[in-house]
Short mmCIF file of C-alpha atoms in Angstrom, two decimals:
data_model
loop_
_atom_site.label_atom_id
_atom_site.label_comp_id
_atom_site.label_asym_id
_atom_site.label_seq_id
_atom_site.Cartn_x
_atom_site.Cartn_y
_atom_site.Cartn_z
CA GLN U 1 27.43 70.35 68.92
CA VAL U 2 27.73 72.08 72.29
CA GLN U 3 31.07 73.24 73.58
CA LEU U 4 32.19 74.99 76.67
CA VAL U 5 35.81 75.99 76.52
CA GLU U 6 37.53 77.27 79.65
CA SER U 7 40.73 79.31 79.74
CA GLY U 8 42.71 81.43 82.16
CA GLY U 9 44.03 78.81 84.63
CA GLY U 10 47.61 78.68 85.71
CA LEU U 11 50.06 78.83 88.61
CA VAL U 12 49.64 81.77 91.07
CA GLN U 13 51.14 82.86 94.32
CA PRO U 14 48.94 82.92 97.49
CA GLY U 15 47.23 86.18 97.56
CA GLY U 16 47.29 86.53 93.86
CA SER U 17 44.43 86.74 91.30
CA LEU U 18 43.35 84.91 88.20
CA ARG U 19 40.31 85.41 85.91
CA LEU U 20 38.86 82.40 84.23
CA SER U 21 36.66 82.49 81.09
CA CYS U 22 34.34 79.99 79.58
CA THR U 23 32.93 80.61 75.99
CA ALA U 24 30.00 78.62 74.87
CA SER U 25 28.91 77.53 71.43
CA GLY U 26 25.99 75.38 70.21
CA ILE U 27 23.60 76.68 72.81
CA ILE U 28 21.44 79.81 73.34
CA PHE U 29 23.71 81.01 76.03
CA SER U 30 21.44 83.66 77.40
CA ILE U 31 18.73 81.22 78.62
CA TYR U 32 21.14 78.96 80.53
CA ARG U 33 22.15 79.19 84.09
CA MET U 34 25.90 79.16 84.31
CA SER U 35 28.11 77.98 87.07
CA TRP U 36 31.75 77.34 88.05
CA TYR U 37 32.55 74.14 89.81
CA ARG U 38 35.90 72.86 91.08
CA GLN U 39 37.42 69.63 91.94
CA ALA U 40 40.48 69.21 93.99
CA PRO U 41 42.58 65.95 94.06
CA GLY U 42 40.79 63.27 96.05
CA LYS U 43 37.76 65.44 96.61
CA GLN U 44 34.23 65.64 95.10
CA ARG U 45 33.38 68.31 92.66
CA GLU U 46 31.85 71.36 94.32
CA LEU U 47 29.89 74.39 93.32
CA VAL U 48 31.96 77.51 93.50
CA ALA U 49 29.57 80.17 91.96
CA PRO U 50 26.31 80.14 90.04
CA ILE U 51 24.72 82.94 88.10
CA THR U 52 21.25 83.14 86.72
CA LYS U 53 20.47 83.87 83.09
CA SER U 54 19.29 87.32 84.08
CA SER U 55 22.13 88.34 86.29
CA SER U 56 25.32 90.14 85.22
CA SER U 57 27.45 89.37 88.27
CA ALA U 58 27.41 87.83 91.64
CA ASP U 59 29.75 87.31 94.61
CA SER U 60 30.73 83.96 96.06
CA VAL U 61 33.30 82.23 98.21
CA GLN U 62 33.31 84.79 101.03
CA GLY U 63 33.39 87.71 98.57
CA ARG U 64 36.77 86.60 97.15
CA PHE U 65 35.39 85.36 93.81
CA ILE U 66 32.99 87.13 91.48
CA ILE U 67 31.22 85.43 88.67
CA SER U 68 29.90 87.43 85.70
CA ARG U 69 28.52 86.77 82.35
CA ASP U 70 28.36 88.62 78.92
CA ASN U 71 25.54 87.19 76.97
CA ALA U 72 26.59 88.93 73.76
CA LYS U 73 29.90 87.19 73.92
CA LYS U 74 28.49 83.85 75.19
CA THR U 75 31.13 83.97 78.01
CA VAL U 76 30.97 83.49 81.71
CA TYR U 77 33.87 84.68 83.88
CA LEU U 78 35.26 83.81 87.28
CA GLN U 79 37.38 86.59 88.88
CA MET U 80 39.31 85.01 91.76
CA ASN U 81 41.02 87.33 94.20
CA SER U 82 43.13 86.64 97.41
CA LEU U 83 43.82 83.13 96.27
CA ARG U 84 44.69 80.46 98.83
CA PRO U 85 46.44 77.17 98.44
CA GLU U 86 43.15 75.44 99.22
CA ASP U 87 41.70 76.99 96.01
CA THR U 88 43.94 74.68 94.03
CA ALA U 89 41.72 72.54 91.76
CA VAL U 90 40.54 71.98 88.31
CA TYR U 91 37.75 74.38 87.54
CA TYR U 92 34.79 73.54 85.40
CA CYS U 93 32.24 75.52 83.64
CA HIS U 94 28.72 74.24 83.62
CA ALA U 95 25.60 75.24 81.75
CA GLU U 96 22.13 74.20 82.75
CA ARG U 97 18.56 74.70 81.58
CA ALA U 98 16.38 73.24 84.33
CA VAL U 99 13.21 73.28 82.37
CA SER U 100 14.54 70.85 79.79
CA GLY U 101 17.08 69.09 81.92
CA ALA U 102 19.89 69.98 79.55
CA HIS U 103 23.31 70.49 81.10
CA TYR U 104 26.86 70.59 79.63
CA TRP U 105 30.33 70.64 81.20
CA GLY U 106 33.58 72.19 80.00
CA GLN U 107 36.81 70.23 79.91
CA GLY U 108 38.23 72.10 82.97
CA THR U 109 41.21 74.33 83.53
CA GLN U 110 43.84 73.88 86.30
CA VAL U 111 44.30 76.40 88.90
CA THR U 112 47.33 75.93 91.24
CA VAL U 113 47.96 78.25 94.07
CA SER U 114 51.53 77.93 95.47
CA SER U 115 54.66 79.79 96.49
#
């Protein structure tokens, strides 16, 4: 059974930072492309940051967010800095293996940026 379990969400003030984690089980993590998506109320789910199976880290969202992965721990991270109220959303972890068409979602973790 495949599971993607996110953690690290919460309430943070504008300008603050949060680090999200997503730990996978039931898949060969190192061969999956991993991504973070987010969905704000009333909006469509959008891609925040992808990372290929061979990369260790990558920037996104105008350099404010950094996605990284630790294949040994089967975990992908999203370091979010300089957070803004418009970053408020449920953040989802996604695993994809294009060659087979397999993909999986986590249950989501809420991030709220507010003073």
